Tab-separated table of C-alpha atoms and ligand atoms in Angstrom:
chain	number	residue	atom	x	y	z
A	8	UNK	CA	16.901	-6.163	34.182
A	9	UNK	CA	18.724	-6.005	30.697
A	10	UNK	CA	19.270	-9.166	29.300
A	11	UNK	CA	22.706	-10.569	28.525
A	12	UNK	CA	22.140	-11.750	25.168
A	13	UNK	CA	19.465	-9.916	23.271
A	14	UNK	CA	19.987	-10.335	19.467
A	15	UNK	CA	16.752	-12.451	19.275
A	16	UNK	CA	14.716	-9.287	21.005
A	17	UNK	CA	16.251	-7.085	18.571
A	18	UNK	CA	15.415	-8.712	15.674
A	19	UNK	CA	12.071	-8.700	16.473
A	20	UNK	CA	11.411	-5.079	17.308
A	21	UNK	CA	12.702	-4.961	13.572
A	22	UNK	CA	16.593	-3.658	14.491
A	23	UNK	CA	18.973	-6.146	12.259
A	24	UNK	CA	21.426	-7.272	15.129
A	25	UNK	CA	25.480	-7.292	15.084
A	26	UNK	CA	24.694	-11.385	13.765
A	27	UNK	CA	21.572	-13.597	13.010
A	28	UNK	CA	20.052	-14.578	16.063
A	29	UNK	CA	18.820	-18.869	16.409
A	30	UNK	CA	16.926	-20.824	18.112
A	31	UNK	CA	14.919	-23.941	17.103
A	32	UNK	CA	11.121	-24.825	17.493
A	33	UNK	CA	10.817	-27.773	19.607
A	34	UNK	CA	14.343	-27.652	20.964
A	35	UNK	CA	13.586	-28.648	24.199
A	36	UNK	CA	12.378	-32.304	23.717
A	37	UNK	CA	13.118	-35.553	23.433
A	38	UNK	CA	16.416	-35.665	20.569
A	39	UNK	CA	18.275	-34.674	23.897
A	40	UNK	CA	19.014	-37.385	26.919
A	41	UNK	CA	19.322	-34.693	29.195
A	42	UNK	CA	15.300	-34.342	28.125
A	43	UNK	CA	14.625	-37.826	28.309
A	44	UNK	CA	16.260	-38.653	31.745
A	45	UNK	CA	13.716	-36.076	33.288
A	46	UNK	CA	10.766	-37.912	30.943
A	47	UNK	CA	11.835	-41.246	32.885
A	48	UNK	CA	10.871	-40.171	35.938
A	49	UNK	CA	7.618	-38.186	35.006
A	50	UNK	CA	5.012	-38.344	33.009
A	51	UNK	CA	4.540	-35.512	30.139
A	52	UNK	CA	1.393	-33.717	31.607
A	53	UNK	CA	3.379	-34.025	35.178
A	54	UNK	CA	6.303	-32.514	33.830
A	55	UNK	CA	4.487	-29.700	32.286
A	56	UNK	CA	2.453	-29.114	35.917
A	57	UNK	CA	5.720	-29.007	37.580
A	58	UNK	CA	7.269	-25.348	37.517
A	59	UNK	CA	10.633	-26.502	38.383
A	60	UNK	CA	11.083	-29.461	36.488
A	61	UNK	CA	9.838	-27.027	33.162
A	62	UNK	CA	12.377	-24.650	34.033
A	63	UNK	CA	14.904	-27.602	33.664
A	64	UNK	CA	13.828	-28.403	30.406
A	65	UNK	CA	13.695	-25.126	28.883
A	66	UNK	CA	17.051	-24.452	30.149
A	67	UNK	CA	18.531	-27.554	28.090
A	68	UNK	CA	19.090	-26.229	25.205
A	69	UNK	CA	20.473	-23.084	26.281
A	70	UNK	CA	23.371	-24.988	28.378
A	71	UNK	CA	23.841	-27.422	25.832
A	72	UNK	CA	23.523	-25.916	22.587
A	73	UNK	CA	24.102	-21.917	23.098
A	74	UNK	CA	20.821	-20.831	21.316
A	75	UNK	CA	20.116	-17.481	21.588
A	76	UNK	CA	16.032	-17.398	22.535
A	77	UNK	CA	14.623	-19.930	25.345
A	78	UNK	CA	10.788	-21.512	24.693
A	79	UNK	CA	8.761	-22.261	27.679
A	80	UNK	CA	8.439	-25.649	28.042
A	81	UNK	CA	4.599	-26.506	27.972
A	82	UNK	CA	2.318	-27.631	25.070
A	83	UNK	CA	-0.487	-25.616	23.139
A	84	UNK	CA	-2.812	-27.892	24.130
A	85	UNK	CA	-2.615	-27.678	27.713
A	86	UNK	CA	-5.076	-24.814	27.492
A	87	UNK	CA	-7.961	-26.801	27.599
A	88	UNK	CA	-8.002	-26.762	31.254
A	89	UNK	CA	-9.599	-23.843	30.926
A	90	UNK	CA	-12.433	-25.630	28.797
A	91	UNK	CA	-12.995	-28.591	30.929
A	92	UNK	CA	-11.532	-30.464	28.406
A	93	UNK	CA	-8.876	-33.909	28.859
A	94	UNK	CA	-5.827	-34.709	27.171
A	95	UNK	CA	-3.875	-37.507	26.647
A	96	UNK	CA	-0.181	-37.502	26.092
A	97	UNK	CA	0.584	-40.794	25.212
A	98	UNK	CA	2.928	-39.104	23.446
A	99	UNK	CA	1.429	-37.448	20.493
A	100	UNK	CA	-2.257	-35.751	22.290
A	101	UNK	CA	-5.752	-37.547	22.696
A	102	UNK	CA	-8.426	-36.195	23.500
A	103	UNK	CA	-11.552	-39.143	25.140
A	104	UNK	CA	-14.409	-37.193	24.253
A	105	UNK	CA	-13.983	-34.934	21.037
A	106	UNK	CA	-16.208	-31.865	20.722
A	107	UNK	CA	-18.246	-32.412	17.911
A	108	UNK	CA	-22.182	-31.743	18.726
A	109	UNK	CA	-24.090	-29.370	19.667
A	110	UNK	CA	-24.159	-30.824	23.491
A	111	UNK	CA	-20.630	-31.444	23.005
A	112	UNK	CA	-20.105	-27.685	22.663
A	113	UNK	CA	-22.667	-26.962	25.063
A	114	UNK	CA	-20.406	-28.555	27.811
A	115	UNK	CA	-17.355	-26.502	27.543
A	116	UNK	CA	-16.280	-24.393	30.517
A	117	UNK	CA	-14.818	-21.455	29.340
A	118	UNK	CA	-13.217	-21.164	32.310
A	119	UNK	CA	-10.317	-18.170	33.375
A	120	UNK	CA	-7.133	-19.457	31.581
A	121	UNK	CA	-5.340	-17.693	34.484
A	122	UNK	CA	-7.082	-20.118	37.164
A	123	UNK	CA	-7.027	-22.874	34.919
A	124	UNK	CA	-3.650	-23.424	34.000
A	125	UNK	CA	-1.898	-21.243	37.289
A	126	UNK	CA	0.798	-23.948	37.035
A	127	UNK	CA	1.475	-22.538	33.313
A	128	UNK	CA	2.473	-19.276	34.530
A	129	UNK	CA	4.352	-20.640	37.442
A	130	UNK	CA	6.371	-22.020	35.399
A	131	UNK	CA	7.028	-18.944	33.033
A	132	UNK	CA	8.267	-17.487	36.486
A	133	UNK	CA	10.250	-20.435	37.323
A	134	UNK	CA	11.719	-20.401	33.774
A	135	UNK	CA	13.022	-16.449	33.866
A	136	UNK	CA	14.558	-17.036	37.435
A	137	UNK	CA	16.514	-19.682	36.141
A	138	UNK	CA	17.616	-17.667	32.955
A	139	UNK	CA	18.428	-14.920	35.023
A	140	UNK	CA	18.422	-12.772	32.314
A	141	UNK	CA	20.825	-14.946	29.978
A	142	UNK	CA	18.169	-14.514	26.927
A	143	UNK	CA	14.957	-13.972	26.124
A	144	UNK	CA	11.823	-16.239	26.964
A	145	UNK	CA	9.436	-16.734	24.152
A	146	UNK	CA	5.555	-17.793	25.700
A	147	UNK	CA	3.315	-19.293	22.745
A	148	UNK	CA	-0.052	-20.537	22.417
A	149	UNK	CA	-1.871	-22.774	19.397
A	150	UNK	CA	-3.333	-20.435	16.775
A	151	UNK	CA	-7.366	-20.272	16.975
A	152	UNK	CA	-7.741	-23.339	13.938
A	153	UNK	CA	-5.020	-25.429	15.289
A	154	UNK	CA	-6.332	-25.195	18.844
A	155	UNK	CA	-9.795	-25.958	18.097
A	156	UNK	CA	-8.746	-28.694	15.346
A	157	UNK	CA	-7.215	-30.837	17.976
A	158	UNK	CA	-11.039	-30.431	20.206
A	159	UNK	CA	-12.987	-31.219	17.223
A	160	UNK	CA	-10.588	-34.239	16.088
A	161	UNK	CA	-10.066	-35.292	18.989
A	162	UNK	CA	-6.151	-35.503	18.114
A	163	UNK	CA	-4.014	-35.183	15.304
A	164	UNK	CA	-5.366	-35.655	11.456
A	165	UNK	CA	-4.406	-36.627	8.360
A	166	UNK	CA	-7.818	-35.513	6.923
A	167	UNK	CA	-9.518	-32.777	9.338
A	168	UNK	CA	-12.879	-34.292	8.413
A	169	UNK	CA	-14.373	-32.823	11.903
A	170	UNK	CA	-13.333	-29.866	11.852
A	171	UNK	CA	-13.770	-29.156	8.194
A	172	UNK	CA	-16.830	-30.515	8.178
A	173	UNK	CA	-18.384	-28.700	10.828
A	174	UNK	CA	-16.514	-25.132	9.141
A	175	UNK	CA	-18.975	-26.210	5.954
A	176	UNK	CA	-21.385	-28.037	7.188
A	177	UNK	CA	-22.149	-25.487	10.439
A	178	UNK	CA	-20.235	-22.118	10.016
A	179	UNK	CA	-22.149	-20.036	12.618
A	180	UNK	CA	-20.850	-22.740	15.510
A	181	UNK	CA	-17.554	-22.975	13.570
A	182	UNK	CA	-17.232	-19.278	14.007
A	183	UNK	CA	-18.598	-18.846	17.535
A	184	UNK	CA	-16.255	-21.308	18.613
A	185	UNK	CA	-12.852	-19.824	16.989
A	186	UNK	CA	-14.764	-16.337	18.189
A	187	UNK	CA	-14.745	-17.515	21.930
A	188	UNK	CA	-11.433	-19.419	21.776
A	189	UNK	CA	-9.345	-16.083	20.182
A	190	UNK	CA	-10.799	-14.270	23.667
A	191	UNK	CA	-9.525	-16.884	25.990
A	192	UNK	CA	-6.078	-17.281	23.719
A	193	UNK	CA	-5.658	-13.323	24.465
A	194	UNK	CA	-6.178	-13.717	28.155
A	195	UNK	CA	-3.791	-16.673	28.076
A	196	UNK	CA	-0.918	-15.118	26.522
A	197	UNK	CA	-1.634	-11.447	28.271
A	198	UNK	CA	-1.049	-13.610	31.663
A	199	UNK	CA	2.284	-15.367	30.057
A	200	UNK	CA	3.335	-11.832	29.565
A	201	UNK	CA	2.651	-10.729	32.983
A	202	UNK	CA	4.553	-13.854	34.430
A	203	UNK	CA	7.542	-12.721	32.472
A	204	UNK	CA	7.340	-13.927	28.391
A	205	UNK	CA	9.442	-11.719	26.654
A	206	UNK	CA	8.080	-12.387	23.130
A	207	UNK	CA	5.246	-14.738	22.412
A	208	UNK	CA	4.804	-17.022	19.283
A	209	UNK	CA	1.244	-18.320	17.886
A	210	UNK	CA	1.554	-21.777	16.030
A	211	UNK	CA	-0.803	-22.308	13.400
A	212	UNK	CA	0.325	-25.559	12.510
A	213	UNK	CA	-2.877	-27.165	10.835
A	214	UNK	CA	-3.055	-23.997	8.512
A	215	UNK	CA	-1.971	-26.359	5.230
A	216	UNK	CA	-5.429	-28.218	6.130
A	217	UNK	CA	-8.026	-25.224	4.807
A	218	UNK	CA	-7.573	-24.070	0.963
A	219	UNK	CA	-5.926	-20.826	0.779
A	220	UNK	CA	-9.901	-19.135	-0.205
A	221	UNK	CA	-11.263	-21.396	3.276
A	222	UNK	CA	-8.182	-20.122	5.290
A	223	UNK	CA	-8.992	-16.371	4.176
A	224	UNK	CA	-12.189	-16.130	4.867
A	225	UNK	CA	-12.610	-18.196	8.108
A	226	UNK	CA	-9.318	-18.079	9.718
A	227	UNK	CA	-7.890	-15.440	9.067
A	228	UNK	CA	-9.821	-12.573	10.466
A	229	UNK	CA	-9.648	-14.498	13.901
A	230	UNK	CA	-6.099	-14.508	13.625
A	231	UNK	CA	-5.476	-11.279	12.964
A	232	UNK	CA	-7.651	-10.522	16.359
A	233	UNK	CA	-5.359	-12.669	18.295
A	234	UNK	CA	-2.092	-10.786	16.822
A	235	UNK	CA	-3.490	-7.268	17.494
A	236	UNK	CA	-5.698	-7.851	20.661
A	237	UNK	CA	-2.429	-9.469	22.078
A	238	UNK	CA	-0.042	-6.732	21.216
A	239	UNK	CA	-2.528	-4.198	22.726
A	240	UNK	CA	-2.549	-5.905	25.537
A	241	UNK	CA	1.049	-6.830	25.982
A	242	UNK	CA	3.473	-4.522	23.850
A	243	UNK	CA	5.790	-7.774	23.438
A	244	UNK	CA	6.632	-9.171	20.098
A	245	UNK	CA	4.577	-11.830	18.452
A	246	UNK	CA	5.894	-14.213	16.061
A	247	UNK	CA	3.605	-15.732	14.141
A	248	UNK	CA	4.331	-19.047	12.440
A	249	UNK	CA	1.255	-20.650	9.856
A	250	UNK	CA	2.746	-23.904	8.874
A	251	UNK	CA	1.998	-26.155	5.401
A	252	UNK	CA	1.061	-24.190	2.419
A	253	UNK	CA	3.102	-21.197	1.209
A	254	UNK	CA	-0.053	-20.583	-0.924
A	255	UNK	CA	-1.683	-18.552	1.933
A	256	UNK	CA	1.567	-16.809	3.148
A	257	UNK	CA	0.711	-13.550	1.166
A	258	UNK	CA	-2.778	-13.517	2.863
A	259	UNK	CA	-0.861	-14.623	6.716
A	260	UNK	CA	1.359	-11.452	5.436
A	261	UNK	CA	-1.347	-9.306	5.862
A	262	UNK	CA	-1.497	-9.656	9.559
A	263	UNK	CA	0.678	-7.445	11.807
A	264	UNK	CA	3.079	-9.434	13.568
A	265	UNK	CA	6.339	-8.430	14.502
A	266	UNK	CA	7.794	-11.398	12.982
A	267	UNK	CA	6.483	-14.019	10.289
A	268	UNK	CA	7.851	-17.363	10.734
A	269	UNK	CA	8.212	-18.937	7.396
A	270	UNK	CA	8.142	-23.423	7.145
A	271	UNK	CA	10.553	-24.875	4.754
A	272	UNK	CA	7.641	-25.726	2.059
A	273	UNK	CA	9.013	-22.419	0.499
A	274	UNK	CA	12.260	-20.842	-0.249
A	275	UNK	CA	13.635	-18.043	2.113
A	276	UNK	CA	14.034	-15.649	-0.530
A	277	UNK	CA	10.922	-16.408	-2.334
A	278	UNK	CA	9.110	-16.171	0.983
A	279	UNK	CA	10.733	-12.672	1.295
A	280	UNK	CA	9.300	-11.556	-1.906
A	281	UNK	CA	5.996	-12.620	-1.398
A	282	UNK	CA	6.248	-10.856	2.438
A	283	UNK	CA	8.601	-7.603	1.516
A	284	UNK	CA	12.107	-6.863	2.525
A	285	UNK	CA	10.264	-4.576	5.373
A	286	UNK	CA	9.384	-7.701	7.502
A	287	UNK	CA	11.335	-9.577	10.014
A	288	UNK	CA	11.646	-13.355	8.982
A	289	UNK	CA	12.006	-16.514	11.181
A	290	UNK	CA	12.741	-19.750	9.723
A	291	UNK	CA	13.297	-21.986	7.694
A	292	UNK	CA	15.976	-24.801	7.234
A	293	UNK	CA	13.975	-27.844	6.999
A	294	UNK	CA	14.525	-30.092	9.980
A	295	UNK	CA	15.535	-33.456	8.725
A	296	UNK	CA	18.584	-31.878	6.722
A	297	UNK	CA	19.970	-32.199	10.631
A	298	UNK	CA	20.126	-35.808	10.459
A	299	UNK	CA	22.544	-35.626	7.453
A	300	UNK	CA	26.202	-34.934	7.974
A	301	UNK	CA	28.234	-31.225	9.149
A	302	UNK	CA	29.124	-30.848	5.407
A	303	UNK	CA	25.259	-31.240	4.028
A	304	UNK	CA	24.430	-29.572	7.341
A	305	UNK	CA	27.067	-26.505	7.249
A	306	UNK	CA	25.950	-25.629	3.545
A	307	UNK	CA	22.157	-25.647	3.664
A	308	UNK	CA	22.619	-23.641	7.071
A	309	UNK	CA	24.603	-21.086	5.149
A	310	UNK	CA	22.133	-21.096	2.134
A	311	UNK	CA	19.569	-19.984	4.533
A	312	UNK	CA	21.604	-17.205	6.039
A	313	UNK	CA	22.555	-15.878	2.851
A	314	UNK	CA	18.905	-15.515	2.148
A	315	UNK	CA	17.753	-13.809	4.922
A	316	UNK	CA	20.087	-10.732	4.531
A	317	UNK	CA	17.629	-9.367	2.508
A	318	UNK	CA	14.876	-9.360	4.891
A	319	UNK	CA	14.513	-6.244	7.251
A	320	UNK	CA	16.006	-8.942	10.247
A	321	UNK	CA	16.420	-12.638	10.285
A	322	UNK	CA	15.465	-14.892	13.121
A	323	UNK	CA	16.806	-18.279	12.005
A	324	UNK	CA	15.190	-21.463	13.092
A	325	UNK	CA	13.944	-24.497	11.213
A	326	UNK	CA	11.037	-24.535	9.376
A	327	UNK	CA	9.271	-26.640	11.881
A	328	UNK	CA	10.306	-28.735	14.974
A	329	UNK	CA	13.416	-30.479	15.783
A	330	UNK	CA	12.973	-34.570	14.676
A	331	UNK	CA	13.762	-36.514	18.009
A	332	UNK	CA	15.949	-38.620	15.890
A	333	UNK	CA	18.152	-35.248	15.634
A	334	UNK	CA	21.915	-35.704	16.748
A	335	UNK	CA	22.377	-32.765	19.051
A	336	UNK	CA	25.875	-32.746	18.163
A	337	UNK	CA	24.465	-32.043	14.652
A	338	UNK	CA	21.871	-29.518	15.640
A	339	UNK	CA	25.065	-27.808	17.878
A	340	UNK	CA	27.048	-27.354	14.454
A	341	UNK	CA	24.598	-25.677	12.553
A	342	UNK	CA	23.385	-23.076	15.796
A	343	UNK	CA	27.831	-22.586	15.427
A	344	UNK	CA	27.198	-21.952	11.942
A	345	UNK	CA	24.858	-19.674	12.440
A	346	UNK	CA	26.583	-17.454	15.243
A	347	UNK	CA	30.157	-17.057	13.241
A	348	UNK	CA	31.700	-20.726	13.281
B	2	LIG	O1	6.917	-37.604	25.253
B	2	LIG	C1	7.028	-36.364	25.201
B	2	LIG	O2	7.978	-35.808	25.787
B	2	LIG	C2	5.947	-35.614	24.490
B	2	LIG	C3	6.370	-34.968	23.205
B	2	LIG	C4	5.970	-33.508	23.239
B	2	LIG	C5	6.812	-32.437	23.533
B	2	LIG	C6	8.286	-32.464	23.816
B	2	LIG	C7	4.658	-33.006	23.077
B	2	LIG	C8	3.412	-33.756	22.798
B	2	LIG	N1	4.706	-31.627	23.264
B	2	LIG	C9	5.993	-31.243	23.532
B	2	LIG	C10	6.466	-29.880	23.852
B	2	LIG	C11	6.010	-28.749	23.018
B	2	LIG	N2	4.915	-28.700	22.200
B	2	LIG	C12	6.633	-27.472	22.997
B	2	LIG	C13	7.793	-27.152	23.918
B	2	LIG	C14	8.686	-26.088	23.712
B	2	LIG	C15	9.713	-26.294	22.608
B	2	LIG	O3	9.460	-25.914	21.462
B	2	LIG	O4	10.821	-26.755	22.936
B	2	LIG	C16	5.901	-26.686	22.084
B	2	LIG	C17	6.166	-25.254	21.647
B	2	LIG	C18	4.843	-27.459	21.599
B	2	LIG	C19	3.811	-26.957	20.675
B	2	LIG	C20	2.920	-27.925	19.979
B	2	LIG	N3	2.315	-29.043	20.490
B	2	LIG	C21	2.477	-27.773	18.644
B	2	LIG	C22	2.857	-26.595	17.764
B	2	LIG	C23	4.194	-26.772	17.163
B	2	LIG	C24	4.289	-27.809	16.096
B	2	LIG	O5	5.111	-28.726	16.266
B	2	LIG	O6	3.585	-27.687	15.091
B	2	LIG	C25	1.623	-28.842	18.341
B	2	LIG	C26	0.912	-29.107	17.023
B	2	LIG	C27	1.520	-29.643	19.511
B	2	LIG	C28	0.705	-30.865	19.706
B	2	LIG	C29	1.551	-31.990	20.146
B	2	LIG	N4	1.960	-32.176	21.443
B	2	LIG	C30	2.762	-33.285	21.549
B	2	LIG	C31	2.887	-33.835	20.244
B	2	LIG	C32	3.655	-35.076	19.893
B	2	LIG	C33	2.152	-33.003	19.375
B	2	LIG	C34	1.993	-33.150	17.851
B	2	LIG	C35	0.992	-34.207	17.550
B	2	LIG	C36	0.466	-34.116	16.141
B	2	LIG	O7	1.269	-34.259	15.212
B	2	LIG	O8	-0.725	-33.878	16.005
């Protein structure tokens, strides 16, 4: 079925559309009390398990705020099903029993992603009936390092001691782990794809934690397996977004995805430069400028726009996710912005 809206799709095949396309990472979530209603009633990790109750959320946004690209509303980390492996939401992730020796390691499943987390693509299916055809779906997955960074931490870090202290200390497990986790990110995405993702996005959100040499060297060649080995196997677009050091975005340039998100750590035009006007850009107006004023909000919003004209197409978004302190009122005036208002 052709899709009612498709700016966002064209954008990433690399066609500038008739206006800049938005959407906003993390806009389903908890800055809207449609979001938080459904949170009263049900846990996170139920609400992410329940196919119809994730179609509700990812719809939110698209009723209430007219963005032009839906998310799937799951988390990155859910994908440890498929490892054996319990988390937390309490909110932010925990994991009981970080992976950090060799027995640790030794006890992971690597189980089928596609038996592991069924409910996953469920709701992917759920999510494009409901959208029936309105706009496009994006799927996603953590990147390889950002995945395995929450295992080895256990959670979030300030410091990423256990994970870049096994990388140094250990980097034959460090690599045989982001080796076998790539193959069952592939498999993961390939069956969000067949459930009905139109584009997917990889988050590498814990790429600011290696030095740019580090991230060369022992991320990046992973990553770039994960961007080909999916398009191979897909043909959708992938978007792929390394956030928190604009140091390494020459080197994440080197990959081949469809569309580089860019974080707001670095100017849109500078981040065009460094990437070449032949690349499709997604990004970047740093998030808490939306808990300023329309004025403040209206001129950084057309600041960005102005600077992605230069870019073979422009996707615009934040440069990370939404703050829950965000007025969606706010958030709705700069997505107007954006499409023509
Ligand atoms: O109480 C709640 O409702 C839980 C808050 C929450 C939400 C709304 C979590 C826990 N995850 C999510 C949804 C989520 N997570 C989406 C939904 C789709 C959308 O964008 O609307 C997506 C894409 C994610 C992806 C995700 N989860 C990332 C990558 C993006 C990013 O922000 O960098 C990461 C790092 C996570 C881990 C995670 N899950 C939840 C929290 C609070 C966190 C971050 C914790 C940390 O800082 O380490």
């Amino acid at each position: 079925m052709a899709l009612q809206n498709d700016l966002f799709l064209q954008a990433c095949r690399g066609v500038r559309p008739s206006r800049t396309p938005v959407w906003m990472m993390r806009q389903a979530g908890r800055y809207l009390a449609e979001y938080r209603a459904i949170r009263a009633k049900v846990s996170f990790t139920e609400l992410c398990r329940t196919p119809e109750l994730c179609a509700e959320v990812t719809l939110q946004p698209i009723d209430i705020l007219g963005v032009d690209a839906a998310i799937l509303f799951s988390d990155i980390l859910v994908v440890f099903d498929a490892l054996g492996v319990d988390v937390i939401f309490d909110p932010a992730p925990r994991i009981e029993q970080p992976v950090r020796t060799a027995a640790d390691i030794a006890r992971l499943r690597w189980g089928d992603p596609r038996e592991a987390c069924d409910y996953v693509f469920a709701a992917v299916r759920a999510c494009k009936a409901a959208l029936a055809d309105r706009v496009p779906l994006i799927g996603f997955c953590g990147a390889p390092f950002t995945t395995l960074s929450y295992l080895v931490e256990g959670g979030g870090s300030r410091t990423f001691e256990h994970i870049k202290g096994l990388l140094f200390r250990e980097p034959g497990v460090f690599h045989g782990l982001m080796e076998k986790i790539t193959g069952l990110l592939v498999t993961y995405l390939q069956a969000q794809v067949e459930s009905g993702a139109d584009v997917l996005q990889i988050f590498d959100s814990w790429a600011g934690a290696l030095a740019p040499e580090d991230y060369r060297e022992h991320v990046l060649p992973h990553l770039d397996r994960l961007v080909r080995e999916t398009q191979a196997a897909t043909g959708v677009p992938v978007i792929l977004f390394a956030r928190g050091n604009a140091n390494i975005l020459a080197d994440v340039a080197t990959i081949p995805a469809d569309v580089l998100g860019i974080d707001w750590t670095i100017e849109l035009g500078a981040a065009i430069d460094v990437v070449g006007e032949g690349r499709v850009v997604q990004g970047n107006l740093d998030p808490t400028v939306l808990l300023s004023n329309p004025a403040t909000i209206e001129a950084k919003t057309r600041a960005v726009l102005a600077a992605g004209r230069r870019a073979k197409a422009h996707i615009f978004n934040l440069g990370h996710g939404i703050s829950k302190h965000t007025d969606p009122g706010l958030a709705k005036r700069m997505i107007e912005v954006v499409q023509g208002g």
